Short mmCIF file of C-alpha atoms in Angstrom, two decimals:
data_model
loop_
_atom_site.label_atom_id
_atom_site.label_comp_id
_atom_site.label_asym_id
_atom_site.label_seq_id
_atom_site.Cartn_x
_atom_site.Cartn_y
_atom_site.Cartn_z
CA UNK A 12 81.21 -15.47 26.25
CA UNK A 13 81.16 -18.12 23.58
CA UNK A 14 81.35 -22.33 23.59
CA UNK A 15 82.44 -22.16 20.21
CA UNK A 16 85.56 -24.06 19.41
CA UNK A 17 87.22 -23.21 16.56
CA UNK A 18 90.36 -25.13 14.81
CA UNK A 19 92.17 -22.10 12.97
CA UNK A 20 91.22 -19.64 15.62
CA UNK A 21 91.21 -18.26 18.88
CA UNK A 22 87.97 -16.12 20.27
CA UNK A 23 88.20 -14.36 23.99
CA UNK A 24 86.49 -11.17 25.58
CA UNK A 25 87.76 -8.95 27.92
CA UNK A 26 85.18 -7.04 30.35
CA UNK A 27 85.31 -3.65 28.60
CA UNK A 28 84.34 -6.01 25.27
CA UNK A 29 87.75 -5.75 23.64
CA UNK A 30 87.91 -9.26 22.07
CA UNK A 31 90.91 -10.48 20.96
CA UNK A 32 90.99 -12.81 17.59
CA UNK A 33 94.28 -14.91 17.09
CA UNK A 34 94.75 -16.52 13.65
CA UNK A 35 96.23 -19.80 15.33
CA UNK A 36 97.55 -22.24 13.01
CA UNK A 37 101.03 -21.02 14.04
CA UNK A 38 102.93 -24.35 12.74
CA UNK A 39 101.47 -22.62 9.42
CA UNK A 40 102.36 -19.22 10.02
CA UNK A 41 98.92 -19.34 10.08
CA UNK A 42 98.47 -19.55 6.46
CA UNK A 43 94.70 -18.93 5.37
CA UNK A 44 93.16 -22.14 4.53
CA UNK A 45 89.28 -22.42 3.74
CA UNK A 46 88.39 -23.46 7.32
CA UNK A 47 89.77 -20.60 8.52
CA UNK A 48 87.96 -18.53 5.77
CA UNK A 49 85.00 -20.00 6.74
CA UNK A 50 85.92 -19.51 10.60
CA UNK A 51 86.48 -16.06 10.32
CA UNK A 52 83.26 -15.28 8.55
CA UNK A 53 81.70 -17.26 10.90
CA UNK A 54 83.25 -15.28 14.03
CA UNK A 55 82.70 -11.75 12.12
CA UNK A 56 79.06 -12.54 11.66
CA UNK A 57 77.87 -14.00 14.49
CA UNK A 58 80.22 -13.76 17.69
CA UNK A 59 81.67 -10.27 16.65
CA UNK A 60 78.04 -8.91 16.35
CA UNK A 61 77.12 -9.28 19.96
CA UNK A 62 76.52 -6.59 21.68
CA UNK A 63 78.53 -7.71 24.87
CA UNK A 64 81.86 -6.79 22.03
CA UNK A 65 82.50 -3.90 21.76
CA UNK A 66 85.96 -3.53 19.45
CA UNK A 67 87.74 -6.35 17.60
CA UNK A 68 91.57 -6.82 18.22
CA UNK A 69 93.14 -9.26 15.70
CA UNK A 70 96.43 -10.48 16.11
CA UNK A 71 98.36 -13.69 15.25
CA UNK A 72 99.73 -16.84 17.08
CA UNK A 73 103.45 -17.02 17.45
CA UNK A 74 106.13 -15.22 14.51
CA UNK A 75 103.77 -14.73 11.61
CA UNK A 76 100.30 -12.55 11.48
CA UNK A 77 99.16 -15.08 8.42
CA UNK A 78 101.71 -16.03 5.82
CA UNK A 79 98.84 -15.92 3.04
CA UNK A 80 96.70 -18.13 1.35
CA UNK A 81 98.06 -21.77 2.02
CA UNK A 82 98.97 -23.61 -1.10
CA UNK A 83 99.05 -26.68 -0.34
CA UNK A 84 95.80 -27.65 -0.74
CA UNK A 85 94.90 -30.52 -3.45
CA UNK A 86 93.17 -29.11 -6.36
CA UNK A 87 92.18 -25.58 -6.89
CA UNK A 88 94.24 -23.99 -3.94
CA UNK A 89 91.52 -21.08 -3.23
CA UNK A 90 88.37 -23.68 -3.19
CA UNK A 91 86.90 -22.69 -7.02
CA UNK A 92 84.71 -24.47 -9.56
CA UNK A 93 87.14 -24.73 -12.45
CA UNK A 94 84.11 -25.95 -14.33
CA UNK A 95 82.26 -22.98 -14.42
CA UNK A 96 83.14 -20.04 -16.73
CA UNK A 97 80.13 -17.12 -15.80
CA UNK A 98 79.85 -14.12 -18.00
CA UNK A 99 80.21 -10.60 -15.89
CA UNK A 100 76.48 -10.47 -16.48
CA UNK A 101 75.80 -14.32 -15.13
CA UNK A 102 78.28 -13.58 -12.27
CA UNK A 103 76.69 -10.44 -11.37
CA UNK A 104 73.13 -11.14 -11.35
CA UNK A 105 73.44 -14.35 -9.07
CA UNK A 106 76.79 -14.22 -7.23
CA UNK A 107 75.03 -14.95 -3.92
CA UNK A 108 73.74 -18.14 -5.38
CA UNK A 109 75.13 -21.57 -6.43
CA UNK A 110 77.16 -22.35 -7.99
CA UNK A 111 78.67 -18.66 -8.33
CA UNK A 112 78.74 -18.42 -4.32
CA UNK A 113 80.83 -21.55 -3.78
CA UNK A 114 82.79 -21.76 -7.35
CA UNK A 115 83.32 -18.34 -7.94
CA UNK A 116 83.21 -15.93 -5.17
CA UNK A 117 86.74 -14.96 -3.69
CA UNK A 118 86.93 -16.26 -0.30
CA UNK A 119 89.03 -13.39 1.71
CA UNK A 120 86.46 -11.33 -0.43
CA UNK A 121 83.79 -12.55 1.80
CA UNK A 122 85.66 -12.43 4.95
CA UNK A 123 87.01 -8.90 4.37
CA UNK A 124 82.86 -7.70 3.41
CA UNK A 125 81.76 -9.20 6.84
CA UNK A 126 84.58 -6.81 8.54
CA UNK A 127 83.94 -3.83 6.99
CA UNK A 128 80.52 -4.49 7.81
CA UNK A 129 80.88 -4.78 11.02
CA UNK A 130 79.28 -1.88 13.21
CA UNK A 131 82.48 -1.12 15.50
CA UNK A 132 86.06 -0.31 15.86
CA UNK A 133 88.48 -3.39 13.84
CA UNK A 134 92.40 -2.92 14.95
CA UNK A 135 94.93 -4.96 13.26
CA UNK A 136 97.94 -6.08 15.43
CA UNK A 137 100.54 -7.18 12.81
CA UNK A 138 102.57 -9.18 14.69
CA UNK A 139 105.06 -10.50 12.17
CA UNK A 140 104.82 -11.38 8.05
CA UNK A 141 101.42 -10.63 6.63
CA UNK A 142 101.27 -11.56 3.16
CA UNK A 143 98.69 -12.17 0.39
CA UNK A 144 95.80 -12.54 1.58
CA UNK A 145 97.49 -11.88 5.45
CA UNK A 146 98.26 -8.54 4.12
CA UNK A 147 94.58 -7.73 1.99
CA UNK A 148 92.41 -8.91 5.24
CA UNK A 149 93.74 -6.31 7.06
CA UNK A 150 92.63 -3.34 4.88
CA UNK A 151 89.13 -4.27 5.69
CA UNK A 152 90.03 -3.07 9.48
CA UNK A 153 89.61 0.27 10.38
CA UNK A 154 93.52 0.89 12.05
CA UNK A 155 96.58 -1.14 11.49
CA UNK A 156 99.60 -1.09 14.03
CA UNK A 157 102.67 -3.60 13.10
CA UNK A 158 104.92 -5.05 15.47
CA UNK A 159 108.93 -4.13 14.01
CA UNK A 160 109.24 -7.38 12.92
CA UNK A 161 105.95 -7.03 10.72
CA UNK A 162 106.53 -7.57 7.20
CA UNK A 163 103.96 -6.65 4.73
CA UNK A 164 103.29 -8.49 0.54
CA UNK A 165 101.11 -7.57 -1.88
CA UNK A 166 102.94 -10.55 -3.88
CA UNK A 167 100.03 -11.55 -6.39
CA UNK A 168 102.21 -10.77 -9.37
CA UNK A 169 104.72 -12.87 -8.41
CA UNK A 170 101.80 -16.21 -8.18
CA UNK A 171 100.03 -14.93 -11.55
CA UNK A 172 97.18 -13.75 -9.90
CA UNK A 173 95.45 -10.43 -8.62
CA UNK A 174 94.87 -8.26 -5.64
CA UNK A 175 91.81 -9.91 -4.22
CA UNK A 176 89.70 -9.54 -0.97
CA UNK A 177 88.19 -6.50 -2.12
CA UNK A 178 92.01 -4.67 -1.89
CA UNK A 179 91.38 -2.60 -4.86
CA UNK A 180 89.27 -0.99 -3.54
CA UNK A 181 90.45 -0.96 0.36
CA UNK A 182 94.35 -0.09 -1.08
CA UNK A 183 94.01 2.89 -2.86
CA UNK A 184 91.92 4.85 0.18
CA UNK A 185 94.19 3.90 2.32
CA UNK A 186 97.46 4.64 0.89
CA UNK A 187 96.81 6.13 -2.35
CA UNK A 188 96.61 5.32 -5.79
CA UNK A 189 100.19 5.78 -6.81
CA UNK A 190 101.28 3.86 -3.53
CA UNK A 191 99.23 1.27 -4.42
CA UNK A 192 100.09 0.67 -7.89
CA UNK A 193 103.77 0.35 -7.10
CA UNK A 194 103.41 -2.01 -4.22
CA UNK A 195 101.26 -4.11 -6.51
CA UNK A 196 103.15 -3.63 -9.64
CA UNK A 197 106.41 -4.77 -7.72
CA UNK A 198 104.97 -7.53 -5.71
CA UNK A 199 107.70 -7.05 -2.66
CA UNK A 200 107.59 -7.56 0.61
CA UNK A 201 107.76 -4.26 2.15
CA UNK A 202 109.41 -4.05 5.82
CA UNK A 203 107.35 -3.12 8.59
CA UNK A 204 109.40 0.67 7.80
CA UNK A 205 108.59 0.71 4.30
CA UNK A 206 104.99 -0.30 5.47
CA UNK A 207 104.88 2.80 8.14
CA UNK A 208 106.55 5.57 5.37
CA UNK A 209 103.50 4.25 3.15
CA UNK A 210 100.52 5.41 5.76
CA UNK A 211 99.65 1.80 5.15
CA UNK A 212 100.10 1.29 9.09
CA UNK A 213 99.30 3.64 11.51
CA UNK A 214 102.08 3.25 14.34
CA UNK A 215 105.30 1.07 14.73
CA UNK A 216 105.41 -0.91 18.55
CA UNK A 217 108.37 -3.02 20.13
CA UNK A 218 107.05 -6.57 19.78
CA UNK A 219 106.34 -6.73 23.47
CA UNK A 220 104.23 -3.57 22.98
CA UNK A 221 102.53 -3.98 20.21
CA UNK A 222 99.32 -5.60 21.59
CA UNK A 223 98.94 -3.37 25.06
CA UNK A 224 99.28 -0.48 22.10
CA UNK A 225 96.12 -1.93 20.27
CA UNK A 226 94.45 -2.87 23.08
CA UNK A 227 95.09 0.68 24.64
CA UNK A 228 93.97 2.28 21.70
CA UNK A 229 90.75 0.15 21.53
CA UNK A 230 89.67 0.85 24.80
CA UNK A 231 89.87 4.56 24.35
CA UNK A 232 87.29 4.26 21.43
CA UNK A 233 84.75 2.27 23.24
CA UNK A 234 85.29 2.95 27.31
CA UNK A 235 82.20 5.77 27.72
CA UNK A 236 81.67 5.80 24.69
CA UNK A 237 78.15 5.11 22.68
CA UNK A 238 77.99 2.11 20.66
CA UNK A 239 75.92 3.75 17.93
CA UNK A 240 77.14 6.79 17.53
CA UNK A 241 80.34 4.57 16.92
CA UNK A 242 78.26 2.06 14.56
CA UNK A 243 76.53 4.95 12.23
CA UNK A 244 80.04 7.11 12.14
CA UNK A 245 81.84 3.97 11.45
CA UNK A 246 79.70 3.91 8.39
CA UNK A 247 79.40 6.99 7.82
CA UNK A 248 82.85 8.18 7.07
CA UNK A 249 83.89 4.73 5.10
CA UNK A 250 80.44 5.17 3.00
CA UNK A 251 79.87 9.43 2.66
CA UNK A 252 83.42 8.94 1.72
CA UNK A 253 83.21 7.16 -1.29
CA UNK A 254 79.92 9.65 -2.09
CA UNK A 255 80.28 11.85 -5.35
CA UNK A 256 78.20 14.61 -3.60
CA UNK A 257 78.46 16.47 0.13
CA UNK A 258 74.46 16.52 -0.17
CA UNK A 259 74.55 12.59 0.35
CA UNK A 260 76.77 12.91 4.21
CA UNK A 261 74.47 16.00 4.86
CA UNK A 262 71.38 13.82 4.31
CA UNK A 263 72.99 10.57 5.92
CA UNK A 264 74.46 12.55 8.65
CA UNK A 265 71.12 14.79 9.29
CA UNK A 266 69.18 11.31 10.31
CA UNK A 267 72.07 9.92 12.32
CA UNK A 268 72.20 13.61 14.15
CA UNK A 269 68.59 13.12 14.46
CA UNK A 270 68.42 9.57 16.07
CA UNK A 271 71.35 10.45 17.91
CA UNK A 272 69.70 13.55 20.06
CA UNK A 273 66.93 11.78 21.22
CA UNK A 274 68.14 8.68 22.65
CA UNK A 275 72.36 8.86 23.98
CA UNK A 276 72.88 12.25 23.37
CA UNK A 277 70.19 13.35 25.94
CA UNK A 278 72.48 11.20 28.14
CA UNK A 279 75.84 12.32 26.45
CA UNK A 280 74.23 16.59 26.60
CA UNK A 281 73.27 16.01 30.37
CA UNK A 282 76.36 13.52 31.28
CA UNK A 283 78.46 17.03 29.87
CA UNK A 284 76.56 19.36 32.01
CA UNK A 285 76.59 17.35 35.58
CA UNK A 286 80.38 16.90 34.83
CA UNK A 287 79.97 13.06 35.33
CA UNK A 288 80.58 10.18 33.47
CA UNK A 289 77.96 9.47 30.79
CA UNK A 290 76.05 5.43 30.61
CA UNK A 291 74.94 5.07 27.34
CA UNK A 292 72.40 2.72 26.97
CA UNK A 293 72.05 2.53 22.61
CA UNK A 294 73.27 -0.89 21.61
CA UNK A 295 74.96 -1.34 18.05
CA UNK A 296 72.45 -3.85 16.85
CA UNK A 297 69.89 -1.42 17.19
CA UNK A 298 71.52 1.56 15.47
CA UNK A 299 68.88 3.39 13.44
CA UNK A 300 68.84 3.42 9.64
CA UNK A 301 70.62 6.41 7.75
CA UNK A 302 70.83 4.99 4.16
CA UNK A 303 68.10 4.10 1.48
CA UNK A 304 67.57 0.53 0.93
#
């Protein structure tokens, strides 16, 4: 679907639009380095957003899903201005501007904010160690399954840093405050087990199985299914669910309902009634708007 050639990753699309994205620097256990930062952001706003793909897959190459952020990098490790020291008030009011954007900004921060953003199904096959930032990246996906061999680190405490990639706030909705706390607090690497009895994943697979499991699972979201009811529910649920009032899903969900019954669910309603197989036409670029702004 794509020419693109990327050095850190691997991009391919199946015809039901499952694409599959490999972190590939395996020699690495593909360790996140700011190419690949800048690769993935790349693939999750642009290639990701086509409407020929319909569900994300991400995986990695060989034993390791990404051994974290790699540190052996010249200089500030993460890619950061150590010349700049912003106020919360500078920082805030131009973050999306140099030199904040560049010098300041977290880097898996951006990368996780252009997943979540995305307008359909993200699965995370954790194929083997996922640490750091390998571990944070995937809380910006919407379902994680781990291979038995997956091992999962929130191990910022043990580098004198913090949880970063927007994982406070992906963490605790996932798994729970308390959960959260400890596995930060501790800073251990938590076996694929530990990582299952913590909701943090949502099934354990054989190694062998563990991508037809995702790949099963991501075709049964999208196969006759609309892309935009997917898109505005996908946003819905993560957004209405963060809300400190019901009246703000009843007013986000009354548009989407609205938008909804006059384009695919007059196909979905009639699909239903001439027992047949429904061909949605909506396209997730084109999903209507629900929120202010």
């Amino acid at each position: 679907m794509s020419d693109t050639t990327y050095e850190t990753l691997d991009w391919s699309v199946d015809g039901d639009g499952i694409a599959t994205l490999t972190l590939s620097r395996p020699d690495a256990l593909n360790a996140f380095d700011l190419t690949m930062a800048r690769e993935l952001l790349a693939v999750f706003t642009t290639e990701a957003r086509s409407d020929d793909v319909r569900a994300v897959v991400v995986t990695g190459s060989g034993r390791a899903f990404c051994a974290g952020m790699d540190l052996s990098a010249d200089g500030n490790v993460f890619g950061l201005d150590e010349s700049l020291s912003p106020t919360p008030e500078e920082f805030r009011a131009s973050y999306d501007q140099a030199p904040y954007d560049d010098g300041i900004r977290d880097t898996g921060g951006k990368v996780t904010l252009a997943i979540h953003a995305l307008p359909k199904p993200v699965i995370a096959a954790i194929n083997g160690p996922a640490v750091g930032i390998g571990a944070t990246m995937t809380l910006a996906m919407d379902i994680r399954l781990a291979s038995t061999k997956a091992r999962v680190g929130f191990v910022f405490g043990r580098l004198g840093i913090v949880p970063e990639a927007c994982s406070t706030w992906f963490l605790p909705r996932i798994v729970g405050i308390q959960q959260a706390l400890e596995w930060v607090y501790s800073a251990e690497v938590l076996t694929a087990d530990q990582a299952y009895a913590g909701r943090l994943v949502r099934s354990l697979h054989d190694p062998d199985e563990l991508l037809p499991a995702a790949y099963g699972l991501a075709r049964s979201f999208v196969v006759d299914r609309s892309p935009v009811a997917l898109a505005l529910a996908k946003r819905m649920l993560y957004r209405n669910g963060a809300a400190g009032d019901p009246l703000e899903a009843h007013l986000s969900d009354s548009l989407a309902m609205y938008y909804t019954s006059i384009a695919d669910g007059k196909e979905g309603v009639a699909a239903f009634r001439e027992k047949r197989t429904p061909e949605f036409t909506g396209k997730a670029s084109e999903a209507p708007r629900i929120y202010p702004g």
